[in-house]
PDB file of C-alpha atoms and ligand atoms in Angstrom:
ATOM      1  CA  UNK A   1      18.441  25.291   3.304  1.00  0.00           C
ATOM      2  CA  UNK A   2      17.330  24.534   6.468  1.00  0.00           C
ATOM      3  CA  UNK A   3      13.353  23.766   7.096  1.00  0.00           C
ATOM      4  CA  UNK A   4      12.538  25.137  10.071  1.00  0.00           C
ATOM      5  CA  UNK A   5       9.346  23.812  11.901  1.00  0.00           C
ATOM      6  CA  UNK A   6       7.437  26.352  14.439  1.00  0.00           C
ATOM      7  CA  UNK A   7       5.412  25.144  16.689  1.00  0.00           C
ATOM      8  CA  UNK A   8       2.603  27.168  18.323  1.00  0.00           C
ATOM      9  CA  UNK A   9       1.448  24.537  21.059  1.00  0.00           C
ATOM     10  CA  UNK A  10      -0.165  24.627  24.946  1.00  0.00           C
ATOM     11  CA  UNK A  11       2.808  21.650  24.969  1.00  0.00           C
ATOM     12  CA  UNK A  12       6.152  22.328  23.423  1.00  0.00           C
ATOM     13  CA  UNK A  13       7.672  18.910  25.301  1.00  0.00           C
ATOM     14  CA  UNK A  14       5.897  17.060  22.979  1.00  0.00           C
ATOM     15  CA  UNK A  15       8.341  18.259  20.404  1.00  0.00           C
ATOM     16  CA  UNK A  16      10.141  16.859  18.493  1.00  0.00           C
ATOM     17  CA  UNK A  17       9.523  13.645  20.405  1.00  0.00           C
ATOM     18  CA  UNK A  18       8.776  10.615  17.882  1.00  0.00           C
ATOM     19  CA  UNK A  19      10.208  12.671  15.162  1.00  0.00           C
ATOM     20  CA  UNK A  20      13.916  12.984  17.217  1.00  0.00           C
ATOM     21  CA  UNK A  21      14.133   9.355  17.100  1.00  0.00           C
ATOM     22  CA  UNK A  22      14.907   7.011  13.863  1.00  0.00           C
ATOM     23  CA  UNK A  23      15.199   9.347  10.462  1.00  0.00           C
ATOM     24  CA  UNK A  24      14.145  12.935  11.534  1.00  0.00           C
ATOM     25  CA  UNK A  25      16.182  12.845  14.693  1.00  0.00           C
ATOM     26  CA  UNK A  26      19.167  11.881  12.323  1.00  0.00           C
ATOM     27  CA  UNK A  27      17.921  14.763   9.914  1.00  0.00           C
ATOM     28  CA  UNK A  28      17.673  16.640  12.880  1.00  0.00           C
ATOM     29  CA  UNK A  29      20.842  16.364  14.052  1.00  0.00           C
ATOM     30  CA  UNK A  30      21.993  16.663  10.852  1.00  0.00           C
ATOM     31  CA  UNK A  31      20.817  20.018  10.902  1.00  0.00           C
ATOM     32  CA  UNK A  32      18.449  18.904   7.981  1.00  0.00           C
ATOM     33  CA  UNK A  33      15.661  21.055   9.889  1.00  0.00           C
ATOM     34  CA  UNK A  34      14.894  22.698  13.033  1.00  0.00           C
ATOM     35  CA  UNK A  35      12.312  22.252  15.548  1.00  0.00           C
ATOM     36  CA  UNK A  36      11.181  25.376  17.429  1.00  0.00           C
ATOM     37  CA  UNK A  37       7.969  24.694  20.000  1.00  0.00           C
ATOM     38  CA  UNK A  38       6.790  27.893  20.921  1.00  0.00           C
ATOM     39  CA  UNK A  39       4.618  28.080  24.406  1.00  0.00           C
ATOM     40  CA  UNK A  40       0.894  29.887  23.242  1.00  0.00           C
ATOM     41  CA  UNK A  41       0.687  30.463  26.742  1.00  0.00           C
ATOM     42  CA  UNK A  42       3.629  32.744  26.101  1.00  0.00           C
ATOM     43  CA  UNK A  43       0.953  35.141  24.523  1.00  0.00           C
ATOM     44  CA  UNK A  44      -1.474  35.326  27.446  1.00  0.00           C
ATOM     45  CA  UNK A  45      -2.041  38.626  29.141  1.00  0.00           C
ATOM     46  CA  UNK A  46      -3.310  37.492  32.557  1.00  0.00           C
ATOM     47  CA  UNK A  47      -1.980  36.600  35.543  1.00  0.00           C
ATOM     48  CA  UNK A  48      -3.695  33.141  34.889  1.00  0.00           C
ATOM     49  CA  UNK A  49      -1.934  32.898  31.627  1.00  0.00           C
ATOM     50  CA  UNK A  50      -5.215  31.661  30.320  1.00  0.00           C
ATOM     51  CA  UNK A  51      -5.572  31.146  26.582  1.00  0.00           C
ATOM     52  CA  UNK A  52      -8.997  29.796  26.536  1.00  0.00           C
ATOM     53  CA  UNK A  53     -12.623  30.469  26.998  1.00  0.00           C
ATOM     54  CA  UNK A  54     -16.469  29.525  27.360  1.00  0.00           C
ATOM     55  CA  UNK A  55     -17.780  28.775  23.343  1.00  0.00           C
ATOM     56  CA  UNK A  56     -20.270  31.752  22.287  1.00  0.00           C
ATOM     57  CA  UNK A  57     -23.774  30.465  22.389  1.00  0.00           C
ATOM     58  CA  UNK A  58     -23.345  28.336  25.111  1.00  0.00           C
ATOM     59  CA  UNK A  59     -21.883  24.525  24.696  1.00  0.00           C
ATOM     60  CA  UNK A  60     -19.132  22.004  26.273  1.00  0.00           C
ATOM     61  CA  UNK A  61     -16.058  22.930  26.280  1.00  0.00           C
ATOM     62  CA  UNK A  62     -13.259  25.847  25.609  1.00  0.00           C
ATOM     63  CA  UNK A  63     -12.396  27.650  22.674  1.00  0.00           C
ATOM     64  CA  UNK A  64      -9.013  29.446  21.682  1.00  0.00           C
ATOM     65  CA  UNK A  65      -9.725  32.863  22.149  1.00  0.00           C
ATOM     66  CA  UNK A  66      -8.896  34.717  18.718  1.00  0.00           C
ATOM     67  CA  UNK A  67      -6.381  37.470  20.836  1.00  0.00           C
ATOM     68  CA  UNK A  68      -4.199  35.401  22.111  1.00  0.00           C
ATOM     69  CA  UNK A  69      -3.925  32.998  19.075  1.00  0.00           C
ATOM     70  CA  UNK A  70      -3.473  36.521  16.699  1.00  0.00           C
ATOM     71  CA  UNK A  71      -0.325  37.394  18.941  1.00  0.00           C
ATOM     72  CA  UNK A  72       1.183  33.815  18.668  1.00  0.00           C
ATOM     73  CA  UNK A  73       0.499  34.136  14.590  1.00  0.00           C
ATOM     74  CA  UNK A  74       2.433  37.510  14.591  1.00  0.00           C
ATOM     75  CA  UNK A  75       5.330  36.363  16.658  1.00  0.00           C
ATOM     76  CA  UNK A  76       5.881  33.148  14.814  1.00  0.00           C
ATOM     77  CA  UNK A  77       5.303  34.994  11.607  1.00  0.00           C
ATOM     78  CA  UNK A  78       8.251  37.699  12.997  1.00  0.00           C
ATOM     79  CA  UNK A  79      10.296  34.684  13.711  1.00  0.00           C
ATOM     80  CA  UNK A  80       9.974  33.396  10.134  1.00  0.00           C
ATOM     81  CA  UNK A  81       7.920  35.378   7.687  1.00  0.00           C
ATOM     82  CA  UNK A  82       7.951  33.292   4.293  1.00  0.00           C
ATOM     83  CA  UNK A  83       6.806  30.118   6.028  1.00  0.00           C
ATOM     84  CA  UNK A  84       3.066  29.163   5.295  1.00  0.00           C
ATOM     85  CA  UNK A  85       0.775  29.557   8.597  1.00  0.00           C
ATOM     86  CA  UNK A  86      -0.763  25.657   8.230  1.00  0.00           C
ATOM     87  CA  UNK A  87      -3.714  24.876  12.172  1.00  0.00           C
ATOM     88  CA  UNK A  88      -4.207  21.542  12.617  1.00  0.00           C
ATOM     89  CA  UNK A  89      -8.481  21.097  12.168  1.00  0.00           C
ATOM     90  CA  UNK A  90     -10.954  18.336  11.390  1.00  0.00           C
ATOM     91  CA  UNK A  91     -12.851  21.196   9.538  1.00  0.00           C
ATOM     92  CA  UNK A  92      -9.443  21.766   7.328  1.00  0.00           C
ATOM     93  CA  UNK A  93      -8.617  20.353   3.469  1.00  0.00           C
ATOM     94  CA  UNK A  94      -7.512  17.045   4.039  1.00  0.00           C
ATOM     95  CA  UNK A  95      -3.730  16.452   3.893  1.00  0.00           C
ATOM     96  CA  UNK A  96      -2.369  15.018   0.874  1.00  0.00           C
ATOM     97  CA  UNK A  97       0.971  13.869  -0.354  1.00  0.00           C
ATOM     98  CA  UNK A  98       0.807  16.745  -3.393  1.00  0.00           C
ATOM     99  CA  UNK A  99       0.986  19.335  -0.368  1.00  0.00           C
ATOM    100  CA  UNK A 100       3.304  17.742   1.451  1.00  0.00           C
ATOM    101  CA  UNK A 101       6.078  17.739  -0.821  1.00  0.00           C
ATOM    102  CA  UNK A 102       5.163  21.527  -1.886  1.00  0.00           C
ATOM    103  CA  UNK A 103       5.448  22.297   1.908  1.00  0.00           C
ATOM    104  CA  UNK A 104       8.836  20.157   2.033  1.00  0.00           C
ATOM    105  CA  UNK A 105      10.285  22.319  -0.965  1.00  0.00           C
ATOM    106  CA  UNK A 106       9.773  25.603   1.338  1.00  0.00           C
ATOM    107  CA  UNK A 107      11.592  27.365   3.484  1.00  0.00           C
ATOM    108  CA  UNK A 108       9.306  25.632   6.825  1.00  0.00           C
ATOM    109  CA  UNK A 109       6.121  25.620   8.162  1.00  0.00           C
ATOM    110  CA  UNK A 110       4.408  27.399  11.081  1.00  0.00           C
ATOM    111  CA  UNK A 111       2.045  24.881  13.174  1.00  0.00           C
ATOM    112  CA  UNK A 112      -0.975  26.251  15.150  1.00  0.00           C
ATOM    113  CA  UNK A 113      -2.195  22.877  17.153  1.00  0.00           C
ATOM    114  CA  UNK A 114      -5.532  23.551  18.707  1.00  0.00           C
ATOM    115  CA  UNK A 115      -7.226  22.248  21.694  1.00  0.00           C
ATOM    116  CA  UNK A 116     -10.524  21.929  23.559  1.00  0.00           C
ATOM    117  CA  UNK A 117     -13.273  22.620  21.093  1.00  0.00           C
ATOM    118  CA  UNK A 118     -10.933  24.223  18.906  1.00  0.00           C
ATOM    119  CA  UNK A 119      -9.875  28.141  17.581  1.00  0.00           C
ATOM    120  CA  UNK A 120     -12.329  30.873  17.468  1.00  0.00           C
ATOM    121  CA  UNK A 121     -13.469  31.372  13.981  1.00  0.00           C
ATOM    122  CA  UNK A 122     -12.289  34.737  13.959  1.00  0.00           C
ATOM    123  CA  UNK A 123      -8.412  33.883  13.255  1.00  0.00           C
ATOM    124  CA  UNK A 124      -8.885  32.505  10.113  1.00  0.00           C
ATOM    125  CA  UNK A 125     -10.535  35.694   9.208  1.00  0.00           C
ATOM    126  CA  UNK A 126      -7.881  38.061  10.223  1.00  0.00           C
ATOM    127  CA  UNK A 127      -4.801  36.350   9.442  1.00  0.00           C
ATOM    128  CA  UNK A 128      -3.585  34.200   6.183  1.00  0.00           C
ATOM    129  CA  UNK A 129      -4.160  30.328   7.321  1.00  0.00           C
ATOM    130  CA  UNK A 130      -4.600  27.898   6.187  1.00  0.00           C
ATOM    131  CA  UNK A 131      -6.399  25.172   7.458  1.00  0.00           C
ATOM    132  CA  UNK A 132      -5.500  21.145   7.314  1.00  0.00           C
ATOM    133  CA  UNK A 133      -7.158  17.879   8.597  1.00  0.00           C
ATOM    134  CA  UNK A 134      -4.917  14.706   9.235  1.00  0.00           C
ATOM    135  CA  UNK A 135      -8.113  12.722   8.468  1.00  0.00           C
ATOM    136  CA  UNK A 136     -12.083  12.280   9.419  1.00  0.00           C
ATOM    137  CA  UNK A 137     -11.833  11.584  13.067  1.00  0.00           C
ATOM    138  CA  UNK A 138     -11.075  13.845  16.052  1.00  0.00           C
ATOM    139  CA  UNK A 139      -8.056  14.448  18.066  1.00  0.00           C
ATOM    140  CA  UNK A 140      -7.570  15.611  21.599  1.00  0.00           C
ATOM    141  CA  UNK A 141      -5.023  17.987  20.036  1.00  0.00           C
ATOM    142  CA  UNK A 142      -3.328  19.264  17.321  1.00  0.00           C
ATOM    143  CA  UNK A 143       0.109  18.082  18.727  1.00  0.00           C
ATOM    144  CA  UNK A 144      -0.089  14.474  17.018  1.00  0.00           C
ATOM    145  CA  UNK A 145      -1.564  15.617  13.990  1.00  0.00           C
ATOM    146  CA  UNK A 146       1.506  18.429  13.626  1.00  0.00           C
ATOM    147  CA  UNK A 147       3.904  15.580  13.732  1.00  0.00           C
ATOM    148  CA  UNK A 148       2.380  13.315  11.388  1.00  0.00           C
ATOM    149  CA  UNK A 149       2.284  16.516   9.247  1.00  0.00           C
ATOM    150  CA  UNK A 150       5.982  16.984   9.973  1.00  0.00           C
ATOM    151  CA  UNK A 151       7.275  13.385   9.758  1.00  0.00           C
ATOM    152  CA  UNK A 152       5.400  13.514   6.158  1.00  0.00           C
ATOM    153  CA  UNK A 153       7.545  16.442   5.110  1.00  0.00           C
ATOM    154  CA  UNK A 154      10.726  15.628   6.596  1.00  0.00           C
ATOM    155  CA  UNK A 155      11.065  12.569   4.796  1.00  0.00           C
ATOM    156  CA  UNK A 156      11.371  14.538   1.794  1.00  0.00           C
ATOM    157  CA  UNK A 157      13.861  16.448   2.256  1.00  0.00           C
ATOM    158  CA  UNK A 158      16.900  16.120   0.299  1.00  0.00           C
ATOM    159  CA  UNK A 159      19.342  13.864   2.373  1.00  0.00           C
ATOM    160  CA  UNK A 160      16.917  12.629   4.418  1.00  0.00           C
ATOM    161  CA  UNK A 161      15.758   9.503   2.515  1.00  0.00           C
ATOM    162  CA  UNK A 162      18.673   6.420   1.850  1.00  0.00           C
ATOM    163  CA  UNK A 163      18.078   6.001  -1.589  1.00  0.00           C
ATOM    164  CA  UNK A 164      16.979   8.828  -3.798  1.00  0.00           C
ATOM    165  CA  UNK A 165      14.082   7.578  -5.581  1.00  0.00           C
ATOM    166  CA  UNK A 166      12.857   5.591  -3.061  1.00  0.00           C
ATOM    167  CA  UNK A 167      10.412   7.944  -2.770  1.00  0.00           C
ATOM    168  CA  UNK A 168       9.119   8.509  -5.745  1.00  0.00           C
ATOM    169  CA  UNK A 169       6.616   5.185  -6.764  1.00  0.00           C
ATOM    170  CA  UNK A 170       5.132   5.318  -3.005  1.00  0.00           C
ATOM    171  CA  UNK A 171       1.584   5.363  -2.553  1.00  0.00           C
ATOM    172  CA  UNK A 172       0.061   8.663  -3.587  1.00  0.00           C
ATOM    173  CA  UNK A 173       3.483   9.432  -5.435  1.00  0.00           C
ATOM    174  CA  UNK A 174       1.605   8.746  -9.298  1.00  0.00           C
ATOM    175  CA  UNK A 175      -1.879   8.932  -7.426  1.00  0.00           C
ATOM    176  CA  UNK A 176      -1.555   4.906  -6.619  1.00  0.00           C
ATOM    177  CA  UNK A 177      -1.186   3.062  -3.648  1.00  0.00           C
ATOM    178  CA  UNK A 178       1.574   1.368  -4.428  1.00  0.00           C
ATOM    179  CA  UNK A 179       2.359  -2.289  -5.051  1.00  0.00           C
ATOM    180  CA  UNK A 180       2.582  -4.778  -2.626  1.00  0.00           C
ATOM    181  CA  UNK A 181       5.957  -5.688  -1.651  1.00  0.00           C
ATOM    182  CA  UNK A 182       7.794  -8.784  -0.474  1.00  0.00           C
ATOM    183  CA  UNK A 183      11.329 -10.138   1.426  1.00  0.00           C
ATOM    184  CA  UNK A 184      12.834 -13.188   2.152  1.00  0.00           C
ATOM    185  CA  UNK A 185      11.967 -15.939   3.397  1.00  0.00           C
ATOM    186  CA  UNK A 186      10.838 -17.349  -0.548  1.00  0.00           C
ATOM    187  CA  UNK A 187       8.051 -19.156   1.107  1.00  0.00           C
ATOM    188  CA  UNK A 188       6.256 -18.386   3.987  1.00  0.00           C
ATOM    189  CA  UNK A 189       3.426 -20.936   5.733  1.00  0.00           C
ATOM    190  CA  UNK A 190       3.415 -21.857   2.434  1.00  0.00           C
ATOM    191  CA  UNK A 191       2.719 -18.938   0.803  1.00  0.00           C
ATOM    192  CA  UNK A 192       5.448 -17.887  -2.235  1.00  0.00           C
ATOM    193  CA  UNK A 193       6.755 -14.972  -3.269  1.00  0.00           C
ATOM    194  CA  UNK A 194       4.917 -14.109  -6.494  1.00  0.00           C
ATOM    195  CA  UNK A 195       6.846 -15.894  -9.262  1.00  0.00           C
ATOM    196  CA  UNK A 196       7.702 -12.584 -11.825  1.00  0.00           C
ATOM    197  CA  UNK A 197       9.272 -11.068  -8.561  1.00  0.00           C
ATOM    198  CA  UNK A 198      11.557 -13.333  -8.493  1.00  0.00           C
ATOM    199  CA  UNK A 199      12.517 -14.232 -12.643  1.00  0.00           C
ATOM    200  CA  UNK A 200      15.141 -10.841 -12.634  1.00  0.00           C
ATOM    201  CA  UNK A 201      13.253  -9.975 -16.191  1.00  0.00           C
ATOM    202  CA  UNK A 202      12.996  -5.767 -14.540  1.00  0.00           C
ATOM    203  CA  UNK A 203      10.716  -5.212 -17.466  1.00  0.00           C
ATOM    204  CA  UNK A 204       8.542  -8.163 -16.565  1.00  0.00           C
ATOM    205  CA  UNK A 205       8.655  -7.018 -13.008  1.00  0.00           C
ATOM    206  CA  UNK A 206       7.444  -2.897 -13.480  1.00  0.00           C
ATOM    207  CA  UNK A 207       4.597  -4.413 -15.819  1.00  0.00           C
ATOM    208  CA  UNK A 208       2.959  -6.848 -12.646  1.00  0.00           C
ATOM    209  CA  UNK A 209       3.524  -3.751 -10.376  1.00  0.00           C
ATOM    210  CA  UNK A 210       1.959  -1.196 -12.244  1.00  0.00           C
ATOM    211  CA  UNK A 211      -1.469  -3.811 -12.658  1.00  0.00           C
ATOM    212  CA  UNK A 212      -1.026  -3.938  -9.150  1.00  0.00           C
ATOM    213  CA  UNK A 213      -0.821  -0.823  -8.334  1.00  0.00           C
ATOM    214  CA  UNK A 214      -3.569  -0.355 -10.985  1.00  0.00           C
ATOM    215  CA  UNK A 215      -5.940  -3.148  -9.321  1.00  0.00           C
ATOM    216  CA  UNK A 216      -5.473  -2.594  -5.713  1.00  0.00           C
ATOM    217  CA  UNK A 217      -5.847   0.854  -5.878  1.00  0.00           C
ATOM    218  CA  UNK A 218      -9.264   0.302  -8.005  1.00  0.00           C
ATOM    219  CA  UNK A 219     -10.253  -2.199  -5.219  1.00  0.00           C
ATOM    220  CA  UNK A 220      -9.085  -0.402  -2.369  1.00  0.00           C
ATOM    221  CA  UNK A 221      -9.776   3.040  -2.868  1.00  0.00           C
ATOM    222  CA  UNK A 222     -12.349   3.577  -5.447  1.00  0.00           C
ATOM    223  CA  UNK A 223     -12.202   7.441  -4.723  1.00  0.00           C
ATOM    224  CA  UNK A 224      -8.663   7.627  -6.059  1.00  0.00           C
ATOM    225  CA  UNK A 225      -9.321   5.501  -8.879  1.00  0.00           C
ATOM    226  CA  UNK A 226     -11.488   7.779 -10.016  1.00  0.00           C
ATOM    227  CA  UNK A 227      -9.100  11.062  -9.103  1.00  0.00           C
ATOM    228  CA  UNK A 228      -7.089   8.814 -11.770  1.00  0.00           C
ATOM    229  CA  UNK A 229      -8.894   9.064 -14.169  1.00  0.00           C
ATOM    230  CA  UNK A 230     -10.118   5.451 -14.027  1.00  0.00           C
ATOM    231  CA  UNK A 231     -13.083   3.323 -14.522  1.00  0.00           C
ATOM    232  CA  UNK A 232     -14.876   2.237 -11.869  1.00  0.00           C
ATOM    233  CA  UNK A 233     -14.446  -1.332 -10.249  1.00  0.00           C
ATOM    234  CA  UNK A 234     -16.518  -3.750 -11.725  1.00  0.00           C
ATOM    235  CA  UNK A 235     -17.240  -6.149  -8.873  1.00  0.00           C
ATOM    236  CA  UNK A 236     -20.543  -6.033  -7.417  1.00  0.00           C
ATOM    237  CA  UNK A 237     -19.122  -5.297  -3.707  1.00  0.00           C
ATOM    238  CA  UNK A 238     -15.672  -3.909  -4.337  1.00  0.00           C
ATOM    239  CA  UNK A 239     -14.982  -6.107  -2.010  1.00  0.00           C
ATOM    240  CA  UNK A 240     -10.918  -6.622  -1.145  1.00  0.00           C
ATOM    241  CA  UNK A 241      -9.147  -9.242  -2.713  1.00  0.00           C
ATOM    242  CA  UNK A 242      -7.877 -12.330  -0.592  1.00  0.00           C
ATOM    243  CA  UNK A 243      -3.511 -11.402  -1.197  1.00  0.00           C
ATOM    244  CA  UNK A 244      -2.930 -14.970  -1.289  1.00  0.00           C
ATOM    245  CA  UNK A 245      -1.358 -15.955  -4.408  1.00  0.00           C
ATOM    246  CA  UNK A 246      -1.302 -14.730  -8.246  1.00  0.00           C
TER     247      UNK A 246
HETATM  248  N1  LIG B 301     -14.249  20.768  18.046  1.00  0.00           N
HETATM  249  C1  LIG B 301     -13.546  20.779  17.363  1.00  0.00           C
HETATM  250  C2  LIG B 301     -12.217  19.233  17.621  1.00  0.00           C
HETATM  251  C3  LIG B 301     -11.773  20.044  18.447  1.00  0.00           C
HETATM  252  S1  LIG B 301     -10.555  19.040  18.826  1.00  0.00           S
HETATM  253  C4  LIG B 301     -14.631  19.336  15.885  1.00  0.00           C
HETATM  254  O1  LIG B 301     -15.452  19.351  16.542  1.00  0.00           O
HETATM  255  O2  LIG B 301     -14.157  20.144  14.910  1.00  0.00           O
HETATM  256  C5  LIG B 301      -8.842  19.758  19.561  1.00  0.00           C
HETATM  257  C6  LIG B 301      -7.994  20.288  18.630  1.00  0.00           C
HETATM  258  O3  LIG B 301      -7.360  18.648  17.896  1.00  0.00           O
HETATM  259  C7  LIG B 301      -8.490  20.770  17.059  1.00  0.00           C
HETATM  260  O4  LIG B 301      -8.864  21.841  17.581  1.00  0.00           O
HETATM  261  C8  LIG B 301      -7.333  20.888  16.352  1.00  0.00           C
HETATM  262  O5  LIG B 301      -6.175  21.245  16.718  1.00  0.00           O
HETATM  263  C9  LIG B 301      -7.070  18.905  16.536  1.00  0.00           C
HETATM  264  N2  LIG B 301      -7.481  18.134  15.934  1.00  0.00           N
HETATM  265  C10 LIG B 301      -8.572  17.216  16.268  1.00  0.00           C
HETATM  266  N3  LIG B 301      -8.897  16.116  14.700  1.00  0.00           N
HETATM  267  C11 LIG B 301      -7.772  16.686  14.485  1.00  0.00           C
HETATM  268  C12 LIG B 301      -7.828  16.198  12.789  1.00  0.00           C
HETATM  269  N4  LIG B 301      -8.741  14.980  12.043  1.00  0.00           N
HETATM  270  N5  LIG B 301      -6.894  16.394  12.058  1.00  0.00           N
HETATM  271  C13 LIG B 301      -5.988  17.562  12.571  1.00  0.00           C
HETATM  272  N6  LIG B 301      -6.055  18.164  13.771  1.00  0.00           N
HETATM  273  C14 LIG B 301      -7.137  18.144  14.477  1.00  0.00           C
END
């Protein structure tokens, strides 16, 4: 099955963009996913092909029109009725690895990319659309968010990542951050890879990794740690530890 990404955008030339290289690019060539950017302007009805208008109630900027968005979404749904429709917006639910995993197991996604001040709210009432945010900051458009979402999904498609298990204990998959990684040289600027990782004792390595994943999550991301069911960081500041020797 091919994972199909439909992207409704004013800038179709931004796709596949960086997803045409490396892991995702190879997967695209191999037909593991397909990339169908759709120009939203094609659904405009006037001579100037306008898609936006001034905000009701006044204020700066322009807003994407619900009627144009509706036409664009209906077209996308005709193409791919089974794929969830997702709008990129800072007002949406924060994107999580859990949602990425669910989406990557499905037929694909249709992604609505905002521009200007965003979408006329009525599009979310008139159509079944999931609003997703990629973080608490403001981008100039939804395209970068769409690329982020797609990158996260594509790497999980069957056969895309080299070692089939290399996704399993990564950050967020277990509800924790990943343990720190090291590679050769063993000594760099006086810093030595933790002894346990060189011991060849797999049980010890596992135990060390689990302990570090937990400790680092508690220090760096108390929010994740709490959701994981852990007790809060006892240190007064919760400050990050110096990551030198263990
Ligand atoms: N006025 C809006 C921001 C508009 S930014 C507000 O304050 O909420 C223009 C477009 O960029 C948005 O419609 C959205 O598609 C995209 N965008 C900006 N920040 C984003 C984020 N954190 N996550 C996902 N999409 C974002």
